[in-house]
Amino acid sequence: MFEGLSERLSGIFDALTQRGALNEEDVDIALREVRRALLEADVSLDVVRSFVDKVRNRALGSNVVRSVTPGQMVVKIVNDVMIETLGKTVEPIDLDAAPPVGIMMVGLQGAGKTTTTAKIAKRLTDRFKRKVLMASLDVKRPAAQEQLAVLGKQINVATLPIIAGQTPVQIAQRAEQAARLQGFDVVLLDTAGRTHIDEALMAEMAEIKAASSPHEILLVVDSLTGQDAVNLAKNFDDRVGITGIVLTRIDGDGRGGAALSMRAVTGKPIKLIGTGEKIDALEDFYPDRIANRILGMGDIVSLVEKAAQTIDAEKAEKMAAKLRKGKFDLEDLSDQLAQAEKLGGISGIMGMLPGMGKLKDQLASANIDDKVIKRQRSIILSMTPQERRNPDLIKASRKKRIAAGSGMKVEDVNKLLKQHRQMADLMKAFGGGKMGKMGKMASMLGGKGLGGGLGALGGGLGGLGGGMPSAEDLAALQKQFGQLPQPGANPGPAPGLPPAPPAGLPKLPADPSSLFGAPPTQPGGKSGGLPGLGGMKLPGLGGFNPFAKKK
């Protein structure tokens, strides 16, 4: 959603950071462009004015103008002010109350209240292990209560039984009573919406609030709404009193103005953001990470957290054990592709990497398609288990069958097999310790390749996962290679060698050249031996005198 704003700001800061020094005029020109970019992104005018004034006051300080990298300092100031505008810290849903904790969902019709209610219920159930009850108070929209019941079955969360003819206030009271009697930790109240704000809607919300006394009142806002979302939040806060905001469709092509304006205008925190249509596409709102995404700095932390949530630790450990043995079959490749798909596909992963915004044109020309992962998995799933474990069995006739079963061509099957072969060879090289000089060095030091550490030197480096060598390892090294000399001391003989040459060896003469005789003379007066090598009396080399001067 912030793609357009991110591109504009990146272009402004690129021009700014290329300057060796900055003056007030340079900063004013850059901030004028920042102001224009924020207004085009539908950010509220009051928020834009406050934002630009804060950045200007900090950027024109002597510490910035005289800095070694003033352009980078201005970028940091913009980042800091943006984090303050979005909210300094993350504020998740507050569950610190006596159960059942009531959470009331409010908003306009079509903002995504019912789906968001199910998303929050699944999140509280899976992550926080809370027993959740959902209740639909929407008696106006056709099949609204049935929709929530269907979503509840999909995510295995209880929903309040539907009784026709009850008012929203009666349903809210019944939900509170059922949650208390049946031992639920959280009760979610999905209220009705309107296409626009009217008095009847506000009066109904106030009655439900008075009857159920919810601990949290979350306003669900469509992030594509634009500046009107700020007025919406103001009206709901004045009449009902919201405690937080949930932004939906954050993955859309909106300009992001609502997200930047909400906190600054209402003073209420953005608690959650909907990042997709799937029931688990809901994330906490981290102001610093969103600011980093807007400024093109990526969001590595969210990517790592997402990977940690989706990766099965036990499965990953088994995979690591196989890789240490140098084994990597097509089933392993399929698991890796499925993992990448869970992380949002290629585009989702690359969107969280720093600097990818500047490579937008190159990525577009590369025709990166997330469906490639699905196609490759379909090819692998069209194979028999035996073929996946032993790809060498796949010959021409089997390739035709696999291509037909997956709806692909034989050429696509060949590409996948070649890709797997290259990866398998790489894994075998790592797992078997066949890494050239590095592998030899590891074996010399008593190790067993990458999987077994580096012997005494490794000291906890098994699999490259440990720390520094321990005191016992250092002592063993000293015992093996001898005591190291102190700085400035005579190093003495190397360990394993005699302290002095053995007696009885002849001494070298004072003039080493006397060891080498004159070269024998050949007929015609030419010296013997190889031409240009002098007269060294060594068999097969003629006469070579290393101490003779060049002629």
XYZ file of C-alpha atoms in Angstrom:
551
model
C 0.000 0.000 0.000
C 2.851 2.385 0.762
C 4.589 1.650 -2.547
C 3.872 5.006 -4.209
C 4.859 7.026 -1.139
C 7.979 4.918 -0.667
C 9.089 5.550 -4.263
C 8.636 9.318 -3.946
C 10.501 9.559 -0.647
C 13.312 7.298 -1.864
C 13.879 9.567 -4.881
C 13.971 12.664 -2.654
C 16.432 11.155 -0.182
C 18.677 9.727 -2.899
C 19.235 13.253 -4.237
C 19.798 14.526 -0.706
C 22.342 11.922 0.353
C 24.465 12.466 -2.752
C 25.392 15.966 -1.586
C 28.560 16.358 0.425
C 27.197 19.262 2.478
C 23.759 20.707 3.134
C 22.463 24.210 3.699
C 19.031 25.487 4.678
C 17.951 25.871 1.058
C 18.714 22.199 0.310
C 16.700 21.073 3.327
C 13.768 23.355 2.401
C 13.659 21.999 -1.166
C 13.713 18.406 0.092
C 10.993 19.064 2.690
C 8.836 20.752 0.056
C 8.966 17.533 -1.950
C 8.247 15.477 1.173
C 5.221 17.664 1.886
C 3.932 17.170 -1.654
C 4.493 13.392 -1.475
C 2.553 13.112 1.803
C -0.365 15.179 0.485
C -0.544 13.028 -2.642
C -0.663 9.981 -0.355
C -3.913 11.332 1.212
C -2.312 12.263 4.517
C -4.329 14.834 6.457
C -3.185 18.437 5.909
C -2.777 19.144 9.636
C -0.647 16.017 10.018
C 1.523 17.023 7.045
C 2.126 20.511 8.464
C 3.071 19.151 11.875
C 5.307 16.492 10.294
C 7.240 18.927 8.091
C 7.674 21.463 10.914
C 9.135 18.831 13.249
C 11.569 17.606 10.592
C 12.657 21.164 9.675
C 13.320 22.163 13.308
C 15.521 19.117 13.863
C 17.205 19.104 10.459
C 18.396 22.724 10.596
C 20.372 22.171 13.785
C 24.127 22.688 13.652
C 24.732 19.001 14.440
C 23.035 17.967 11.206
C 24.370 20.600 8.807
C 27.939 20.042 10.009
C 27.603 16.278 10.131
C 29.893 14.050 8.068
C 26.841 12.623 6.293
C 24.141 15.303 6.602
C 21.873 13.631 4.032
C 21.749 10.420 6.074
C 21.048 12.444 9.217
C 18.024 14.063 7.548
C 16.749 10.615 6.505
C 17.103 9.448 10.116
C 15.199 12.504 11.366
C 12.363 11.839 8.883
C 12.290 8.211 10.048
C 12.107 9.238 13.715
C 9.311 11.774 13.124
C 7.374 9.226 11.057
C 7.589 6.702 13.911
C 6.289 9.379 16.315
C 3.421 10.141 13.918
C 2.444 6.468 13.634
C 2.839 5.873 17.380
C 6.103 5.221 19.193
C 5.388 1.720 20.488
C 3.294 -1.275 19.492
C 0.035 -1.598 21.459
C -1.611 -5.018 21.092
C -5.140 -5.906 22.172
C -5.497 -5.457 25.929
C -6.710 -8.666 27.576
C -5.768 -7.607 31.108
C -9.250 -7.759 32.628
C -11.512 -10.212 34.410
C -12.892 -12.841 32.001
C -14.878 -12.821 29.885
C -13.080 -9.870 28.266
C -15.511 -8.089 25.968
C -14.250 -6.787 22.616
C -16.710 -4.737 20.561
C -16.103 -4.323 16.812
C -17.501 -1.138 15.217
C -17.226 0.465 11.792
C -18.990 1.169 8.525
C -20.529 -1.513 6.338
C -18.031 -3.178 3.996
C -14.930 -2.329 6.067
C -14.430 -6.007 6.948
C -15.725 -6.214 10.542
C -17.039 -9.787 10.354
C -13.900 -11.210 8.712
C -11.664 -9.231 11.083
C -13.653 -10.583 14.041
C -12.889 -14.136 12.892
C -9.225 -13.242 12.321
C -8.882 -11.853 15.841
C -10.633 -14.930 17.281
C -8.217 -17.257 15.493
C -5.253 -15.158 16.618
C -6.336 -15.196 20.263
C -7.019 -18.946 20.103
C -3.808 -20.014 18.381
C -1.267 -17.591 19.842
C -2.645 -16.742 23.266
C -4.534 -20.004 23.907
C -7.705 -18.163 24.906
C -11.200 -19.665 24.767
C -13.149 -17.304 22.501
C -16.874 -16.863 21.824
C -18.054 -14.871 18.787
C -21.487 -13.250 18.568
C -23.018 -11.417 15.611
C -25.176 -8.407 16.545
C -25.891 -7.489 12.930
C -29.611 -8.067 12.382
C -29.838 -5.629 9.451
C -27.586 -7.211 6.810
C -28.947 -10.447 5.301
C -27.079 -13.602 6.400
C -24.606 -11.616 8.509
C -25.096 -13.914 11.516
C -24.812 -16.998 9.304
C -21.561 -15.664 7.826
C -19.953 -15.442 11.272
C -21.201 -18.966 12.104
C -19.567 -20.348 8.940
C -16.290 -18.580 9.749
C -16.448 -19.981 13.279
C -16.677 -23.536 11.942
C -13.709 -22.918 9.634
C -11.436 -21.787 12.475
C -12.964 -24.040 15.189
C -14.165 -21.141 17.342
C -17.537 -21.190 19.105
C -20.281 -18.816 17.952
C -23.432 -17.768 19.782
C -26.516 -19.693 18.565
C -28.798 -17.585 16.384
C -32.245 -16.738 17.797
C -34.460 -14.871 15.355
C -36.251 -11.698 16.463
C -33.765 -10.542 19.119
C -32.423 -6.986 19.149
C -28.650 -6.253 19.115
C -28.763 -5.280 22.802
C -30.481 -8.561 23.739
C -27.918 -10.563 21.724
C -25.056 -8.724 23.470
C -26.491 -9.478 26.910
C -27.059 -13.141 25.982
C -23.468 -13.423 24.688
C -22.059 -11.984 27.935
C -24.147 -14.390 30.014
C -23.237 -17.435 27.879
C -19.532 -16.548 27.988
C -19.637 -16.228 31.770
C -21.524 -19.467 32.341
C -19.481 -21.555 29.875
C -16.077 -20.290 30.986
C -14.997 -18.323 27.919
C -12.010 -15.989 28.246
C -12.977 -13.536 25.481
C -16.282 -12.603 23.851
C -16.192 -10.810 20.484
C -19.228 -8.686 19.548
C -19.586 -8.087 15.795
C -21.889 -5.086 15.460
C -23.837 -3.812 12.449
C -22.606 -1.120 10.092
C -24.033 1.442 7.707
C -22.858 2.758 4.358
C -22.406 6.127 6.095
C -22.537 7.525 9.610
C -26.046 8.328 10.851
C -27.708 8.987 14.186
C -29.452 5.602 14.320
C -26.106 3.786 14.004
C -24.464 5.851 16.739
C -27.416 5.413 19.090
C -27.329 1.626 18.580
C -23.571 1.485 19.291
C -24.038 3.521 22.480
C -26.820 1.181 23.691
C -24.688 -1.931 23.041
C -21.763 -0.369 24.888
C -23.950 0.465 27.892
C -25.423 -3.054 27.970
C -22.204 -5.074 27.540
C -19.490 -2.778 29.013
C -16.746 -4.004 26.640
C -13.111 -3.768 27.695
C -11.965 -2.920 24.139
C -13.831 -1.074 21.366
C -12.003 -1.545 18.060
C -12.823 0.599 15.049
C -12.380 -1.360 11.802
C -11.380 0.986 8.966
C -10.762 0.241 5.308
C -7.310 1.671 4.534
C -8.488 2.495 0.989
C -10.930 5.087 2.388
C -8.421 7.966 2.344
C -8.798 11.173 4.348
C -12.458 10.461 5.091
C -11.280 7.671 7.407
C -9.988 10.357 9.785
C -13.442 11.972 10.042
C -14.947 8.512 10.564
C -12.579 7.807 13.450
C -13.339 11.195 15.019
C -17.111 10.626 14.943
C -16.927 7.122 16.423
C -14.523 8.249 19.113
C -16.729 11.188 20.115
C -19.949 9.142 20.310
C -18.801 5.659 21.354
C -15.232 6.094 22.596
C -12.927 3.733 20.740
C -9.812 2.222 22.326
C -7.983 1.184 19.144
C -8.058 0.952 15.359
C -7.800 -2.030 12.998
C -6.766 -1.197 9.415
C -7.924 -3.656 6.748
C -6.765 -4.130 3.147
C -3.280 -2.906 3.938
C -2.116 -5.037 0.995
C -4.251 -3.027 -1.443
C -3.164 -0.306 -3.839
C -4.264 2.587 -1.625
C -1.929 5.466 -0.894
C -1.501 4.911 2.841
C -2.756 8.295 4.021
C -5.224 6.816 6.519
C -2.510 4.899 8.386
C -0.330 8.002 8.704
C -3.202 10.257 9.816
C -5.221 8.072 12.197
C -2.965 8.096 15.246
C -2.011 11.756 14.952
C -5.618 12.998 14.630
C -7.475 10.688 17.037
C -4.707 9.880 19.509
C -5.889 6.252 19.422
C -3.360 3.516 18.580
C -3.513 1.358 15.460
C -3.452 -2.104 17.033
C -3.782 -4.513 14.108
C -3.491 -4.488 10.319
C -5.096 -6.896 7.861
C -2.498 -7.969 5.317
C -4.573 -10.245 3.102
C -7.803 -12.140 2.550
C -6.725 -15.330 4.331
C -8.035 -15.897 7.828
C -4.530 -15.737 9.343
C -3.499 -12.560 7.471
C -3.499 -10.299 10.530
C -0.457 -8.663 12.116
C 0.370 -6.372 15.015
C 1.001 -2.781 13.983
C 4.667 -1.886 14.582
C 5.212 1.846 13.894
C 8.978 1.527 13.468
C 8.666 -1.349 10.994
C 5.994 0.415 8.934
C 8.187 3.539 8.844
C 11.111 1.438 7.649
C 8.972 -0.050 4.879
C 7.817 3.405 3.765
C 11.409 4.682 3.622
C 12.564 1.606 1.675
C 14.577 0.116 4.541
C 12.742 -3.212 4.501
C 11.340 -5.164 7.422
C 13.697 -8.027 8.211
C 12.357 -8.427 11.764
C 8.802 -9.145 10.577
C 10.136 -11.568 7.978
C 12.093 -13.497 10.625
C 9.093 -13.528 12.999
C 6.843 -14.760 10.220
C 9.324 -17.526 9.405
C 9.530 -18.508 13.075
C 5.740 -18.798 13.256
C 5.333 -20.844 10.089
C 8.372 -23.135 10.372
C 7.834 -26.428 12.175
C 10.811 -26.739 14.552
C 10.768 -30.545 14.601
C 10.561 -30.734 10.821
C 13.364 -28.180 10.473
C 15.585 -30.237 12.791
C 15.025 -33.352 10.681
C 15.846 -31.373 7.557
C 19.057 -30.070 9.139
C 20.088 -33.621 10.069
C 19.543 -34.772 6.465
C 21.526 -31.836 5.095
C 24.413 -32.598 7.437
C 24.524 -36.052 5.867
C 24.514 -34.465 2.409
C 21.031 -35.760 1.517
C 18.494 -33.594 -0.314
C 15.686 -35.238 -2.288
C 12.652 -33.866 -4.101
C 10.464 -34.161 -0.997
C 12.846 -31.776 0.769
C 12.662 -29.383 -2.178
C 8.859 -29.513 -2.047
C 8.933 -28.661 1.673
C 11.216 -25.692 1.000
C 8.919 -24.408 -1.759
C 5.888 -24.782 0.526
C 7.725 -22.817 3.204
C 8.462 -19.971 0.777
C 4.781 -19.971 -0.189
C 3.726 -19.603 3.454
C 6.012 -16.585 3.823
C 4.114 -14.785 1.074
C 5.831 -16.118 -2.015
C 8.813 -14.583 -3.768
C 7.259 -11.116 -3.997
C 6.226 -11.167 -0.333
C 9.723 -12.078 0.829
C 11.448 -9.585 -1.454
C 9.054 -6.834 -0.395
C 10.431 -7.060 3.153
C 14.083 -6.922 2.095
C 15.919 -3.572 2.285
C 16.471 -1.666 -0.953
C 14.046 -3.730 -3.021
C 11.909 -0.681 -3.766
C 14.671 0.745 -5.969
C 14.803 -2.485 -7.977
C 11.107 -2.380 -8.835
C 11.666 -1.920 -12.574
C 14.303 -4.648 -12.737
C 12.060 -7.048 -10.814
C 9.145 -6.240 -13.089
C 11.243 -6.931 -16.192
C 12.405 -10.231 -14.655
C 8.768 -11.450 -14.707
C 8.944 -12.929 -11.214
C 5.738 -14.888 -10.751
C 4.663 -16.387 -7.434
C 2.796 -19.074 -9.375
C 6.174 -20.602 -10.269
C 6.295 -22.127 -6.779
C 2.839 -23.667 -7.233
C 3.811 -25.097 -10.637
C 7.019 -26.619 -9.296
C 5.186 -28.168 -6.370
C 2.549 -29.583 -8.717
C 5.310 -31.312 -10.709
C 6.808 -32.831 -7.554
C 3.396 -33.920 -6.241
C 2.718 -35.685 -9.567
C 5.620 -38.046 -8.827
C 5.418 -41.258 -6.838
C 7.005 -41.268 -3.347
C 9.726 -43.541 -4.710
C 10.537 -41.062 -7.500
C 10.710 -38.172 -5.054
C 13.169 -40.034 -2.847
C 15.242 -41.271 -5.794
C 15.119 -38.822 -8.748
C 17.515 -41.005 -10.769
C 14.561 -43.300 -11.534
C 12.886 -40.565 -13.578
C 13.542 -41.345 -17.244
C 11.815 -40.232 -20.444
C 8.571 -42.220 -20.035
C 8.179 -41.161 -16.405
C 8.830 -37.518 -17.324
C 5.971 -37.643 -19.828
C 3.637 -39.090 -17.193
C 4.674 -36.466 -14.596
C 4.248 -33.629 -17.115
C 0.783 -34.864 -18.055
C -0.235 -35.266 -14.417
C 0.863 -31.750 -13.456
C -0.381 -30.024 -16.591
C 3.150 -28.931 -17.498
C 5.618 -29.709 -20.275
C 8.487 -32.199 -20.233
C 10.868 -29.225 -20.500
C 9.506 -27.884 -17.190
C 10.124 -31.259 -15.546
C 13.698 -31.252 -16.875
C 14.277 -27.735 -15.508
C 13.052 -28.741 -12.072
C 15.214 -31.878 -12.030
C 18.262 -29.850 -13.077
C 17.576 -27.302 -10.362
C 17.251 -30.070 -7.770
C 20.458 -31.755 -8.995
C 22.423 -28.534 -8.564
C 21.033 -27.996 -5.076
C 21.668 -31.627 -4.121
C 25.288 -31.378 -5.268
C 25.749 -28.250 -3.184
C 24.204 -29.876 -0.117
C 26.375 -32.942 -0.592
C 29.493 -30.756 -0.757
C 28.541 -28.976 2.458
C 27.351 -32.061 4.288
C 30.327 -34.193 3.329
C 32.844 -31.510 4.223
C 34.111 -31.343 0.611
C 34.758 -27.643 0.616
C 38.240 -27.473 -0.834
C 40.820 -25.790 1.355
C 38.303 -24.961 4.070
C 37.266 -28.610 4.347
C 40.907 -29.748 4.459
C 41.673 -27.182 7.138
C 38.745 -28.425 9.207
C 39.917 -32.049 8.914
C 43.498 -31.064 9.837
C 42.192 -29.401 12.971
C 40.414 -32.580 13.974
C 36.961 -31.682 12.717
C 34.390 -33.580 10.727
C 33.367 -31.015 8.150
C 30.665 -28.444 8.735
C 28.437 -30.873 10.551
C 30.887 -31.820 13.272
C 32.645 -28.577 14.095
C 36.366 -27.887 13.964
C 37.704 -30.236 16.590
C 39.625 -28.646 19.425
C 39.590 -25.270 17.706
C 35.814 -25.459 17.319
C 35.043 -25.602 20.988
C 31.292 -25.366 20.605
C 31.296 -24.450 16.933
C 29.487 -27.668 15.967
C 27.530 -26.955 12.845
C 28.747 -23.339 12.996
C 26.293 -22.763 15.793
C 28.477 -22.361 18.911
C 30.643 -19.713 20.505
C 34.324 -19.068 21.210
C 36.748 -21.893 22.201
C 36.649 -22.723 25.894
C 39.606 -22.627 28.298
C 39.944 -26.429 28.110
C 40.151 -26.268 24.315
C 42.868 -23.598 24.478
C 44.799 -25.708 26.982
C 44.558 -28.722 24.677
C 45.829 -26.612 21.784
C 48.793 -25.410 23.841
C 49.584 -28.982 24.790
C 49.338 -30.083 21.155
C 51.355 -27.271 19.596
C 53.589 -26.314 22.503
C 53.619 -23.352 24.879
C 53.429 -20.053 23.026
C 56.295 -17.639 23.801
C 55.718 -14.357 25.554
C 56.064 -11.185 23.460
C 59.697 -10.123 23.143
C 61.048 -13.457 24.417
C 63.245 -15.873 22.511
C 60.816 -18.219 20.817
C 63.196 -21.170 21.127
C 62.943 -24.321 19.057
C 59.716 -25.381 17.450
C 57.944 -28.248 19.204
C 58.949 -31.648 17.927
C 62.412 -30.523 16.627
C 65.836 -31.063 18.368
C 67.157 -27.980 20.197
C 70.423 -27.937 18.153
C 71.939 -29.704 15.150
C 73.315 -33.130 16.065
C 77.064 -33.388 16.635
C 79.288 -34.710 13.853
C 77.827 -32.691 10.989
C 80.504 -30.872 8.884
C 80.540 -27.083 9.103
C 79.915 -24.918 6.064
C 83.047 -23.161 4.721
C 83.358 -19.408 4.988
C 83.105 -19.087 1.194
C 80.098 -21.100 0.020
C 81.136 -20.679 -3.625
C 84.045 -23.052 -3.039
C 81.500 -25.873 -2.959
C 80.864 -25.298 -6.663
C 83.638 -26.112 -9.095
C 84.363 -24.492 -12.422
C 82.235 -25.692 -15.282
C 83.789 -28.275 -17.528
C 84.973 -26.983 -20.879
C 83.477 -28.394 -24.041
C 85.204 -28.419 -27.420
C 85.186 -24.940 -28.873
C 85.725 -23.294 -25.498
C 82.074 -23.369 -24.471
C 81.174 -24.104 -20.910
C 79.419 -27.328 -20.118
C 76.022 -27.927 -18.583
C 72.839 -26.205 -19.522
C 73.223 -22.791 -21.178
C 72.752 -19.922 -18.734
C 72.995 -22.128 -15.628
C 76.668 -21.706 -14.816
C 78.666 -24.618 -13.410
C 76.913 -26.309 -10.520
C 78.234 -29.832 -9.974
C 74.894 -31.518 -9.527
C 73.947 -34.611 -11.477
C 71.735 -33.832 -14.415
C 72.032 -30.052 -14.080
C 75.520 -29.393 -15.363
C 77.209 -26.532 -13.570
C 74.934 -24.109 -11.700
C 76.480 -21.622 -9.288
C 73.788 -19.779 -7.368
C 76.378 -17.400 -5.888
C 77.858 -16.296 -9.214
C 77.245 -12.763 -10.411
C 75.146 -12.088 -13.489
C 77.170 -11.226 -16.534
